[in-house]
Short mmCIF file of C-alpha atoms and ligand atoms in Angstrom, two decimals:
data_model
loop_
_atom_site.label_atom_id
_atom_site.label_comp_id
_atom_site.label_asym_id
_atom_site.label_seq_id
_atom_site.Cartn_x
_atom_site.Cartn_y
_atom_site.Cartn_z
CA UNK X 10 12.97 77.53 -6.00
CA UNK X 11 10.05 76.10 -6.73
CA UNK X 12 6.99 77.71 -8.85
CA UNK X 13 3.12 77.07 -9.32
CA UNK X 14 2.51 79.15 -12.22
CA UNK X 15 -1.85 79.16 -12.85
CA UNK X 16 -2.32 76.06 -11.56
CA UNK X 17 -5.33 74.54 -11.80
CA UNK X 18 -7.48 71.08 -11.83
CA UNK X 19 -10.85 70.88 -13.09
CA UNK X 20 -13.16 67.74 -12.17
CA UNK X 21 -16.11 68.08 -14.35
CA UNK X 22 -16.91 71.73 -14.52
CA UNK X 23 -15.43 72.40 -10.89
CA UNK X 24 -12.29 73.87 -10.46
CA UNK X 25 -10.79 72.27 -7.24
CA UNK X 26 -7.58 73.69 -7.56
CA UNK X 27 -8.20 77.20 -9.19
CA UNK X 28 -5.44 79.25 -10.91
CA UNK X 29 -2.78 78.99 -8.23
CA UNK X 30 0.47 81.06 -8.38
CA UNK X 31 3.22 80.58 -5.59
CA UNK X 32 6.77 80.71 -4.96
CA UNK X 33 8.26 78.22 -2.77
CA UNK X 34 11.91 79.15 -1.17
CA UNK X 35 14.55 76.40 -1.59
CA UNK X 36 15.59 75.03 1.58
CA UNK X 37 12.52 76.40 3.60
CA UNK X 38 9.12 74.65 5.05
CA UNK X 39 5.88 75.53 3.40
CA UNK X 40 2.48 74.20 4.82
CA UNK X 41 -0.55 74.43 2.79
CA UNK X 42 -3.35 74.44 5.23
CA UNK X 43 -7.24 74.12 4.12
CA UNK X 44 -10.74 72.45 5.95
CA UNK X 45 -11.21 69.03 3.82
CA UNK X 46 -11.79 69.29 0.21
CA UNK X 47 -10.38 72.51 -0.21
CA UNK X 48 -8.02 71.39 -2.89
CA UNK X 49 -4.83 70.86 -0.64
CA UNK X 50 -4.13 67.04 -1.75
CA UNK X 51 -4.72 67.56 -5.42
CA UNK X 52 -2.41 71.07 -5.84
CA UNK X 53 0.09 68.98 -3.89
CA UNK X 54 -0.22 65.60 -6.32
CA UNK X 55 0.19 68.14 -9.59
CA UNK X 56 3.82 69.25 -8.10
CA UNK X 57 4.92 65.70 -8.18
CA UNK X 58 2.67 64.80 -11.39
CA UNK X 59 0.76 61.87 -9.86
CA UNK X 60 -2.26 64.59 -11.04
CA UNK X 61 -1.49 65.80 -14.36
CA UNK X 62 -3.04 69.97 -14.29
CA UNK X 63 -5.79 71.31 -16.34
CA UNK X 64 -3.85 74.13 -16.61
CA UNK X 65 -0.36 75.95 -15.63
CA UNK X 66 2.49 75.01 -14.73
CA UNK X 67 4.98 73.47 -12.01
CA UNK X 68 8.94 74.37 -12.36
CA UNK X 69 11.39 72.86 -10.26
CA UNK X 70 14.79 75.45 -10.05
CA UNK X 71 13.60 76.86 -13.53
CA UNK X 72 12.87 73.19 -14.93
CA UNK X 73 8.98 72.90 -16.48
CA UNK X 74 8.22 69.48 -14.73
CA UNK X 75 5.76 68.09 -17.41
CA UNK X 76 9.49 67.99 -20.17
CA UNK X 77 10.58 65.25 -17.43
CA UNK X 78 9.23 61.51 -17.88
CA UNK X 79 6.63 61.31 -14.41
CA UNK X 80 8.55 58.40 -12.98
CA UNK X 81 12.20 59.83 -12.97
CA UNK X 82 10.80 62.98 -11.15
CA UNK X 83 8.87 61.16 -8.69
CA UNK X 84 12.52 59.37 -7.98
CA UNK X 85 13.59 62.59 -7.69
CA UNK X 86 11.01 64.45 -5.01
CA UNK X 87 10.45 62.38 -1.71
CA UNK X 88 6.46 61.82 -0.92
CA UNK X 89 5.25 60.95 2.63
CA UNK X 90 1.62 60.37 2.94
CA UNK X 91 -0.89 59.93 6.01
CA UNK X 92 -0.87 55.81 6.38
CA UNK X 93 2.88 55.79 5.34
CA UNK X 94 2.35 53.65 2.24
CA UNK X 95 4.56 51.17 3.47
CA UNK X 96 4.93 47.58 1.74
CA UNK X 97 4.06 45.24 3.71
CA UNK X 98 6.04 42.71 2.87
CA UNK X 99 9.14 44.43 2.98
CA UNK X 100 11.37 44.99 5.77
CA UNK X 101 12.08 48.65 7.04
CA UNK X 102 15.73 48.40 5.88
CA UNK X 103 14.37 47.30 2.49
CA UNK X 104 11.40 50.05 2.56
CA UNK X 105 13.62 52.95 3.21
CA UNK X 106 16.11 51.38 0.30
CA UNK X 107 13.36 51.42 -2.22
CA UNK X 108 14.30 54.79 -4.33
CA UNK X 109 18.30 54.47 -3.97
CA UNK X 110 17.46 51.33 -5.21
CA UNK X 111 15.32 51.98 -8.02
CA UNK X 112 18.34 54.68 -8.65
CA UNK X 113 20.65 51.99 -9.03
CA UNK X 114 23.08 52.73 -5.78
CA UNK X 115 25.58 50.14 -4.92
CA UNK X 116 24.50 47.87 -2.24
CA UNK X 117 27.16 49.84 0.29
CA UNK X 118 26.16 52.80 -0.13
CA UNK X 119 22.23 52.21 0.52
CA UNK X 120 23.10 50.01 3.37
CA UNK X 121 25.31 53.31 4.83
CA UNK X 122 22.09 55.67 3.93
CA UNK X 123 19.84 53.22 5.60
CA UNK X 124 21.72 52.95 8.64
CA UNK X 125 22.30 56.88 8.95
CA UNK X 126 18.27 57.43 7.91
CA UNK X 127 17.38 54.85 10.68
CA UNK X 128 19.45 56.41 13.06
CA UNK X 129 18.32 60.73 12.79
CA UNK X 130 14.80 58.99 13.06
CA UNK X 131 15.73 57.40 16.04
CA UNK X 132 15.10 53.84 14.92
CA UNK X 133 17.62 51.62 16.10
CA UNK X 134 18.50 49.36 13.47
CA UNK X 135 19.52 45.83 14.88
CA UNK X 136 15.95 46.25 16.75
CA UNK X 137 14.23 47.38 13.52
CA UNK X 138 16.02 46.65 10.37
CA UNK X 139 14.52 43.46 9.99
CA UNK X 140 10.59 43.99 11.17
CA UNK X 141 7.83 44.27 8.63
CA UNK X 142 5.55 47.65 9.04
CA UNK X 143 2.90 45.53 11.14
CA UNK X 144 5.45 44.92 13.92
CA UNK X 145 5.65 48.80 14.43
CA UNK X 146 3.90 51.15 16.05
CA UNK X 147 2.17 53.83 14.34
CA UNK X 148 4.84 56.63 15.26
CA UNK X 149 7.52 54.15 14.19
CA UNK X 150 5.69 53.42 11.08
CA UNK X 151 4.99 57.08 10.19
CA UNK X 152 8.96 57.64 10.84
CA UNK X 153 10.09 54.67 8.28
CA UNK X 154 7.61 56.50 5.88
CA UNK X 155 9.33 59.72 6.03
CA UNK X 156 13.03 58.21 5.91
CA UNK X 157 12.26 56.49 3.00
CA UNK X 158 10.90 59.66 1.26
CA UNK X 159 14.22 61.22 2.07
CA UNK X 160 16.18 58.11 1.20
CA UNK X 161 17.93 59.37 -2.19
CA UNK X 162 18.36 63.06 -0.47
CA UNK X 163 15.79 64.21 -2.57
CA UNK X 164 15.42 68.19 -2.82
CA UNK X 165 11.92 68.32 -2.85
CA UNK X 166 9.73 66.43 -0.23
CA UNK X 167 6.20 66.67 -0.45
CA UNK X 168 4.07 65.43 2.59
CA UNK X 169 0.20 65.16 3.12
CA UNK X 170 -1.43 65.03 6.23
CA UNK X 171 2.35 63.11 7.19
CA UNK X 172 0.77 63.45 11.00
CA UNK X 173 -2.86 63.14 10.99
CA UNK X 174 -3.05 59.11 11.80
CA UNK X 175 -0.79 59.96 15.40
CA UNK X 176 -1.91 60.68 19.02
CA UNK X 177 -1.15 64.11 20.04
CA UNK X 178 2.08 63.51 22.34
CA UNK X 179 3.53 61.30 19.49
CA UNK X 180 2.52 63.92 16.91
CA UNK X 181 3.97 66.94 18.71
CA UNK X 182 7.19 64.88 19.41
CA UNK X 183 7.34 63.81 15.40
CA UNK X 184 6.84 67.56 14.07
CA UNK X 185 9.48 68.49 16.47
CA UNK X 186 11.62 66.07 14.95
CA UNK X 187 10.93 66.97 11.34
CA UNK X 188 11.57 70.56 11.85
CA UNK X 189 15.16 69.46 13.47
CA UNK X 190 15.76 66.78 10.49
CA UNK X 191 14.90 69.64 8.39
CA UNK X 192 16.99 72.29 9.58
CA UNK X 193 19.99 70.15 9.26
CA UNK X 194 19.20 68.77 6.16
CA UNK X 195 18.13 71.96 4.46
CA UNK X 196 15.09 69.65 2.55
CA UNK X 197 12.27 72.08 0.71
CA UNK X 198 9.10 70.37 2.29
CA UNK X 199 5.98 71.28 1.05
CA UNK X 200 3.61 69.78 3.82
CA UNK X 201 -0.26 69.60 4.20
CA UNK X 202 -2.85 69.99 6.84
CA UNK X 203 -5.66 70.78 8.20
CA UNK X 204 -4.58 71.97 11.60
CA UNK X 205 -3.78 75.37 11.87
CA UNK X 206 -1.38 74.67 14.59
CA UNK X 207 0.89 72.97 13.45
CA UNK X 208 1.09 75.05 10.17
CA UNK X 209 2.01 77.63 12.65
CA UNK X 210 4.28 75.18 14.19
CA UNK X 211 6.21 74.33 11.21
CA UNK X 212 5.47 76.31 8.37
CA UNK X 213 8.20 79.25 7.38
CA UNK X 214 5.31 80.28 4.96
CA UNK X 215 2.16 79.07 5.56
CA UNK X 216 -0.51 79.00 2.05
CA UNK X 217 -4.27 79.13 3.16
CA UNK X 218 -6.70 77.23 0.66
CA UNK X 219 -10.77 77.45 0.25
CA UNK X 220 -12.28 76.15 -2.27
CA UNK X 221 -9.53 75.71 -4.70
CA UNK X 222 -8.50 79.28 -4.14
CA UNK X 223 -5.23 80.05 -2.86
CA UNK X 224 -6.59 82.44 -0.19
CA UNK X 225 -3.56 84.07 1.49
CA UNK X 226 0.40 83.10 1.40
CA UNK X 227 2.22 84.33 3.95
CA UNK X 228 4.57 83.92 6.59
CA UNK X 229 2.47 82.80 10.24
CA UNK X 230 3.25 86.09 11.75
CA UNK X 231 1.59 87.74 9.00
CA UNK X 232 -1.40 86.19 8.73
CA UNK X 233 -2.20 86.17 12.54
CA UNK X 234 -1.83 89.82 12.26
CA UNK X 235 -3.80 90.46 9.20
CA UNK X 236 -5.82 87.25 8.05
CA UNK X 237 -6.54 87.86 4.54
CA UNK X 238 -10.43 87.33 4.83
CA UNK X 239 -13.21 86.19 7.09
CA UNK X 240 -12.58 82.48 6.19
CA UNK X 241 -8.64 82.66 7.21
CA UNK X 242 -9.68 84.54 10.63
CA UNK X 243 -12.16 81.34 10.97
CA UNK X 244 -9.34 79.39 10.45
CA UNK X 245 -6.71 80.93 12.56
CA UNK X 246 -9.81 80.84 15.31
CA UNK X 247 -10.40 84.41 17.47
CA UNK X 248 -9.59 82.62 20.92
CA UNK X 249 -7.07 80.71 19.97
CA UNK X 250 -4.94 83.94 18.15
CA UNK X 251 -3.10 84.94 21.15
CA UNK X 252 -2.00 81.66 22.18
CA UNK X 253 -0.54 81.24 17.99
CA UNK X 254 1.60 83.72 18.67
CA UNK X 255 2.93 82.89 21.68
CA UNK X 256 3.87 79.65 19.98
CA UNK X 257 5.86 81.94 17.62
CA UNK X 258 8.48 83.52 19.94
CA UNK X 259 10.69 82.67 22.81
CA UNK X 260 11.00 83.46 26.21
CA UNK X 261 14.38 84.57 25.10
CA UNK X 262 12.80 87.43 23.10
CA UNK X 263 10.85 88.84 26.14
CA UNK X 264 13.33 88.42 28.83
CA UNK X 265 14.08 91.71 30.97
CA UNK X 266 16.93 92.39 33.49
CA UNK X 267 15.89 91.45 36.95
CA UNK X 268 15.78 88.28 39.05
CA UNK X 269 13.04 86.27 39.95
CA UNK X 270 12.54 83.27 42.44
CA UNK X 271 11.76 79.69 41.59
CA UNK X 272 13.14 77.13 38.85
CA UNK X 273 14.13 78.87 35.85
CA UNK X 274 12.72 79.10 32.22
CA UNK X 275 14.99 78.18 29.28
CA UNK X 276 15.48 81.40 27.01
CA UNK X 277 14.82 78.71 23.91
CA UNK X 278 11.43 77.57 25.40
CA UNK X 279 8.64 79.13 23.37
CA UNK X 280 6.40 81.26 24.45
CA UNK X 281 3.37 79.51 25.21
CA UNK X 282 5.66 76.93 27.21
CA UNK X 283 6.63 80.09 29.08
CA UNK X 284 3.33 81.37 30.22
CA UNK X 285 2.03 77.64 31.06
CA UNK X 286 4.67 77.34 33.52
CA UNK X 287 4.28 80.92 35.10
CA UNK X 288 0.19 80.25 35.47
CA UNK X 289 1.16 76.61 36.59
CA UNK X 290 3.50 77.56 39.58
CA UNK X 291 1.44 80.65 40.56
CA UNK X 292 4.26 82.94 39.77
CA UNK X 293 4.01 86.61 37.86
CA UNK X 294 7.89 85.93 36.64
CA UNK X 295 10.63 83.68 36.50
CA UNK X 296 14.36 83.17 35.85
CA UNK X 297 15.41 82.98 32.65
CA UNK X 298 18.65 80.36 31.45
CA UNK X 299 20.31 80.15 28.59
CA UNK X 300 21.47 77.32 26.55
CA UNK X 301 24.99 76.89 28.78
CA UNK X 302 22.43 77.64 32.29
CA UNK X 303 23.43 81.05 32.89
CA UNK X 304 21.65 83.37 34.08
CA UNK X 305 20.03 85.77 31.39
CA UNK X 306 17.78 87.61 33.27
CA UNK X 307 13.61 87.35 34.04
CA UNK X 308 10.87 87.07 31.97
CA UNK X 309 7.23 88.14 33.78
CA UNK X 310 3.27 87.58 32.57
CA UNK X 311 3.45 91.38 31.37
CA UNK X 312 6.74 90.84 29.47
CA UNK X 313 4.78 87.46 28.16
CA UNK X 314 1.69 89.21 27.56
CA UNK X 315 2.90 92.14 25.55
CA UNK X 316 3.84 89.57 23.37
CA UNK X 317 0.11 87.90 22.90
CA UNK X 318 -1.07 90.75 21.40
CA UNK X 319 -2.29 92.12 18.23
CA UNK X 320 0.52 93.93 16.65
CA UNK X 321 0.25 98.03 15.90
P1 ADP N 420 -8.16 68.12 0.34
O1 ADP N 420 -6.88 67.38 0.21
O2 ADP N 420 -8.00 69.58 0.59
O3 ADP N 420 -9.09 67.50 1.36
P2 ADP N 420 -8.62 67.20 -2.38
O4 ADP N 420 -7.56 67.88 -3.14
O5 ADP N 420 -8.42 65.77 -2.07
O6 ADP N 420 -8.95 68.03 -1.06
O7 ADP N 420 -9.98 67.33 -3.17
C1 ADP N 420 -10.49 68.58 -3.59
C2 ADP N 420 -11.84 68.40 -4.25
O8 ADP N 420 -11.69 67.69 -5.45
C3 ADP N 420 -12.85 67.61 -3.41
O9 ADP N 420 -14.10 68.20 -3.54
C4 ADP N 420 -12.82 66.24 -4.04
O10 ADP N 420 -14.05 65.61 -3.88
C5 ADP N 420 -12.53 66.56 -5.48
N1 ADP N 420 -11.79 65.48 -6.18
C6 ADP N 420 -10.60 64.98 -5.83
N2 ADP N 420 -10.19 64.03 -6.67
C7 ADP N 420 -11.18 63.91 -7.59
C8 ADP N 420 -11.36 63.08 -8.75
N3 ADP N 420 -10.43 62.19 -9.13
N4 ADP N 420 -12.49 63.25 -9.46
C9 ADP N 420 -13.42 64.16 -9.11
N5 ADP N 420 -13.31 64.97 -8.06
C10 ADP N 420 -12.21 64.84 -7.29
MG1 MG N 421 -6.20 65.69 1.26
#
C-alpha cells in the first residue's frame, strides 16, 4: 500500500500540489488525470523524491520514504516518462540493464531479465538488442522505456504521460499491452494523464486533479455516475459519458438468450466495440461467442443501450 499523507508543494506562495491524502492499493493501476498544470507531474515526482514536499508525507508499505537515501529508492520504484529518457548512446539491451546493474546483478542474470523484458514487450532481441534508441521507432522506443523501468521488478512504477508522444493506433495497442504486462505482473503503477480516456481505460482508481487539489478519487464507474463537481463533469465531457461507460463493460455482461444472424461478437469485446459493430453492419443484435467460440447467446442495441446509461 502506498500513502500520500498532506501532501503538498509550494512554488513561491502557490500551492501546486495542495494537501493531498490518498491510498493507493498494492498490485492495482491508479491514473491521476488533470488539464496541464494541475499539479499531476509534481505530486507524482514527490512519491519517488525527485521533488522533495513542502509538506506531508509519502509511505511505501508503512515505510516514511524521506528515512531512505533518494537514490536507493529511486532504484527501487521504476519511472517511465513521456520521451522515454533513453541514453543515447547505449544499446537497448544495455538501457533496460541500467538499474539491475546499478543493483549489482550478476551479468547472467540481467542478460536472462533482459531477454525475458524484451520479449513480453514484444521486442525481438537479435533484431533489437544491439540498436541505439535513434534506430527505433517511437512505439519501440516508448516500450524499451517502460522495460527498463520494470527491469529490477520494482514494486512501484510510476509513469507520466508514458503515452502522450504516440499516434493513436500505436497508443491504444501500447495501453493494451501495459494493462496485460500488468495484470500478470501484479506491478502498482501510478500513471498520469491528461486524457480522460484512457484513465478510464486503465485506471482501477482513477484521482482527478485541479489546481493542486485532489478533486475526486474514485473508481471510473463512480465518477461517471457522480462526478464530484462541475470541473470533473467538464472533464469526463457530457457527450462523451455514455460512450465511457460502454468502454467499461463487456458484451459478455449484456448478453441475453436468443440467436441472432450474422458474424458473432466475442463475449470479452467491450462494450463500445460491441455497439460499433452492431451500427456498422446495420444489425439491432448479434451472436455472442465465448472465449472457446461457443455459442453464449445474443446481445442487441437495447441490451447495449441499457448499459449506456446513467445509473439509478
Ligand atoms: P502537470 O504535470 O499537471 O501539467 P506540474 O506538476 O508539472 O503540472 O506543474 C504544476 C504547476 O507547478 C504549474 O503551474 C507549473 O508551472 C508549476 N511548477 C512546476 N515546477 C515548478 C518549479 N520548479 N518552480 C515553480 N513552479 C513550478
Ligand atoms: Mg506533467
Amino acid at each position: 500500500m502506498i500513502e500520500l499523507s498532506h501532501l503538498t508543494k509550494v512554488y513561491g506562495d502557490i500551492p501546486v500540489v495542495n494537501d493531498v491524502d490518498m491510498t493507493i492499493a498494492t498490485g492495482t493501476i491508479t491514473v491521476i488525470v488533470g488539464t496541464s498544470g494541475s499539479g499531476k507531474s509534481t505530486l507524482l515526482r514527490m512519491v519517488n523524491r525527485l521533488i522533495e514536499p513542502t509538506e506531508g508525507r509519502v509511505f511505501i508499505e508503512g515505510r516514511d520514504v524521506s528515512h531512505l537515501p533518494a537514490h536507493e529508492l529511486r532504484r527501487s520504484i521504476g519511472y517511465a516518462i513521456q520521451n522515454h529518457g533513453l541514453f543515447p548512446h547505449w544499446t537497448v539491451a544495455r538501457n533496460i540493464a541500467t538499474v539491475p546493474l546499478l543493483l549489482g546483478w550478476d551479468r547472467e542474470k540481467v542478460r536472462a531479465r533482459v531477454a525475458e523484458l524484451m520479449e513480453l514487450f514484444q521486442l525481438d532481441h537479435d533484431q533489437f538488442a544491439d540498436r541505439y534508441p535513434h534506430e527505433l521507432s517511437g512505439g519501440q522506443q516508448q516500450r524499451v522505456g517502460v522495460a527498463r523501468a520494470m527491469a529490477a521488478r520494482p514494486a512501484l512504477l510510476l509513469m507520466d504521460e508514458p503515452f502522450g508522444a504516440l499516434d493513436p493506433i500505436i497508443r491504444a495497442k501500447a495501453q493494451a499491452d501495459l494493462k496485460a504486462i500488468q495484470r500478470r505482473t501484479g506491478t502498482t503503477i501510478l500513471l498520469v494523464t491528461h486524457d480522460m480516456a484512457e484513465a478510464i481505460h486503465l485506471g482501477d482508481r482513477i484521482a482527478v486533479m485541479d489546481g493542486g487539489l485532489l478533486k475526486q478519487y474514485a473508481p471510473a464507474a463512480d465518477i461517471l455516475a457522480r462526478p464530484a463537481d462541475a470541473f470533473v463533469d467538464d472533464l469526463i465531457g457530457v457527450v462523451d459519458r455514455p460512450f465511457h461507460y460502454l468502454t467499461l463493460g463487456t458484451v459478455g455482461a449484456a448478453v441475453e438468450p436468443g440467436e441472432a444472424d450474422g458474424a458473432p461478437l466475442n463475449a470479452d469485446a467491450s462494450l463500445y466495440e460491441g455497439l460499433g459493430a452492431l451500427l456498422w453492419s446495420g444489425r439491432k443484435a448479434a451472436p455472442v461467442v465465448d472465449a472457446a467460440g461457443r455459442d453464449v447467446g445474443r446481445v442487441s442495441l437495447d441490451s447495449i443501450a441499457e448499459r449506456a446509461a446513467r445509473p439509478t
